[in-house]
Each structure stands twice: as C-alpha cells, then as structure tokens.
Short mmCIF file of C-alpha atoms in Angstrom, two decimals:
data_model
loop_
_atom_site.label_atom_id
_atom_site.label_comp_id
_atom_site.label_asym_id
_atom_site.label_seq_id
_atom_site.Cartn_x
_atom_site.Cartn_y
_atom_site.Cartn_z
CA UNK A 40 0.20 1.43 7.51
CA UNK A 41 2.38 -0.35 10.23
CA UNK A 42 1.06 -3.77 9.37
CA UNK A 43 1.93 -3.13 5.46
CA UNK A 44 5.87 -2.05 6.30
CA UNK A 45 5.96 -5.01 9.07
CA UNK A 46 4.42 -7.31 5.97
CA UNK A 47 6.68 -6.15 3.73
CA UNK A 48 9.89 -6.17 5.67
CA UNK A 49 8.80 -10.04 6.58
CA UNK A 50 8.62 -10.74 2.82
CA UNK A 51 11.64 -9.04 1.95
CA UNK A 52 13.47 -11.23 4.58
CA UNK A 53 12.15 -13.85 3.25
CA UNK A 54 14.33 -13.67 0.16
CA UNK A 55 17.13 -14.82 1.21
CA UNK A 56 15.76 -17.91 2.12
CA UNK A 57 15.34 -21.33 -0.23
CA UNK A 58 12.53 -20.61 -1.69
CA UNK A 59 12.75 -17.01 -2.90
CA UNK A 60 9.46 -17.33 -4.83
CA UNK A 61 7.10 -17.12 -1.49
CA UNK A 62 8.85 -14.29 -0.69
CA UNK A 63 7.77 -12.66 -4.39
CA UNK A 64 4.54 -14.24 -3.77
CA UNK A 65 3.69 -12.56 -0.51
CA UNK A 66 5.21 -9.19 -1.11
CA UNK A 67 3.13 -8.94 -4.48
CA UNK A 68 -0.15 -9.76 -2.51
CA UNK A 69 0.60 -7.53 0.13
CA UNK A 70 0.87 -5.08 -2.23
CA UNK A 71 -2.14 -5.61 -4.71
CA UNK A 72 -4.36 -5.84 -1.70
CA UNK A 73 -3.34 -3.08 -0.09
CA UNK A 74 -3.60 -0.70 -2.71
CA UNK A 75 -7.31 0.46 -3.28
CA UNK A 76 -7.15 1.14 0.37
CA UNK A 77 -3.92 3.53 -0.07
CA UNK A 78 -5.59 5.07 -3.38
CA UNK A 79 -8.66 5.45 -1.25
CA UNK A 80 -7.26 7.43 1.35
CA UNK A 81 -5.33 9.37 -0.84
CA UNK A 82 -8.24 10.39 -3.55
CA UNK A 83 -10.20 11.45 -0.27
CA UNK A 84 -7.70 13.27 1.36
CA UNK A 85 -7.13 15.13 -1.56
CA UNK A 86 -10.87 15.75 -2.42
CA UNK A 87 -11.71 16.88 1.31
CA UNK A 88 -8.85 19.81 0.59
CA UNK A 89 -10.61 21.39 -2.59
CA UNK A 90 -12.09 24.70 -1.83
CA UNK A 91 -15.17 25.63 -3.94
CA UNK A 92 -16.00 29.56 -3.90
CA UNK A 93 -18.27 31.31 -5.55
CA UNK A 94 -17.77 34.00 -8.05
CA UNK A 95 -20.06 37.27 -8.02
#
C-alpha cells in the first residue's frame, strides 16, 4: 500500500513539471494496475467476515 501512495505522490509531483502528460501517464497506470489487487483484498476481506448459521 506504501509503494502505491509513494507512486502516486511521485506522479503527482511530477505535474508541475514540463511535461505534465507523464505525470497523467504514470499516475493512471499506477492506478489501473493496482486495482484488481485492492478489489481483491477487499472482496476477501469482506467474504472471510460472513457468518453462515444454521436454522433449526
């Protein structure tokens, strides 16, 4: 999670440079790549929380 925030902070500083576009570039890839692994741990965190009890 520390690399993604470091990534994105990089990118963001990037802006104000010459070329703004890199900094678009590599903030949007961060992103898209590091999504399915932040849905991932979310859909499993929530799935390892659901109780299921029987009913007599």
């Amino acid at each position: 999670m520390g690399v993604i925030f470091v990534s994105l902070a990089a990118g963001l500083a990037l802006m104000g440079s010459s070329r703004p576009i890199f900094a678009l570039l590599g903030v949007g890839l961060i992103l898209v790549l590091s999504l399915p692994f932040l849905l991932f741990a979310f859909v499993t965190t929530l799935i390892n929380h659901i109780r299921i009890e029987t009913i007599n």
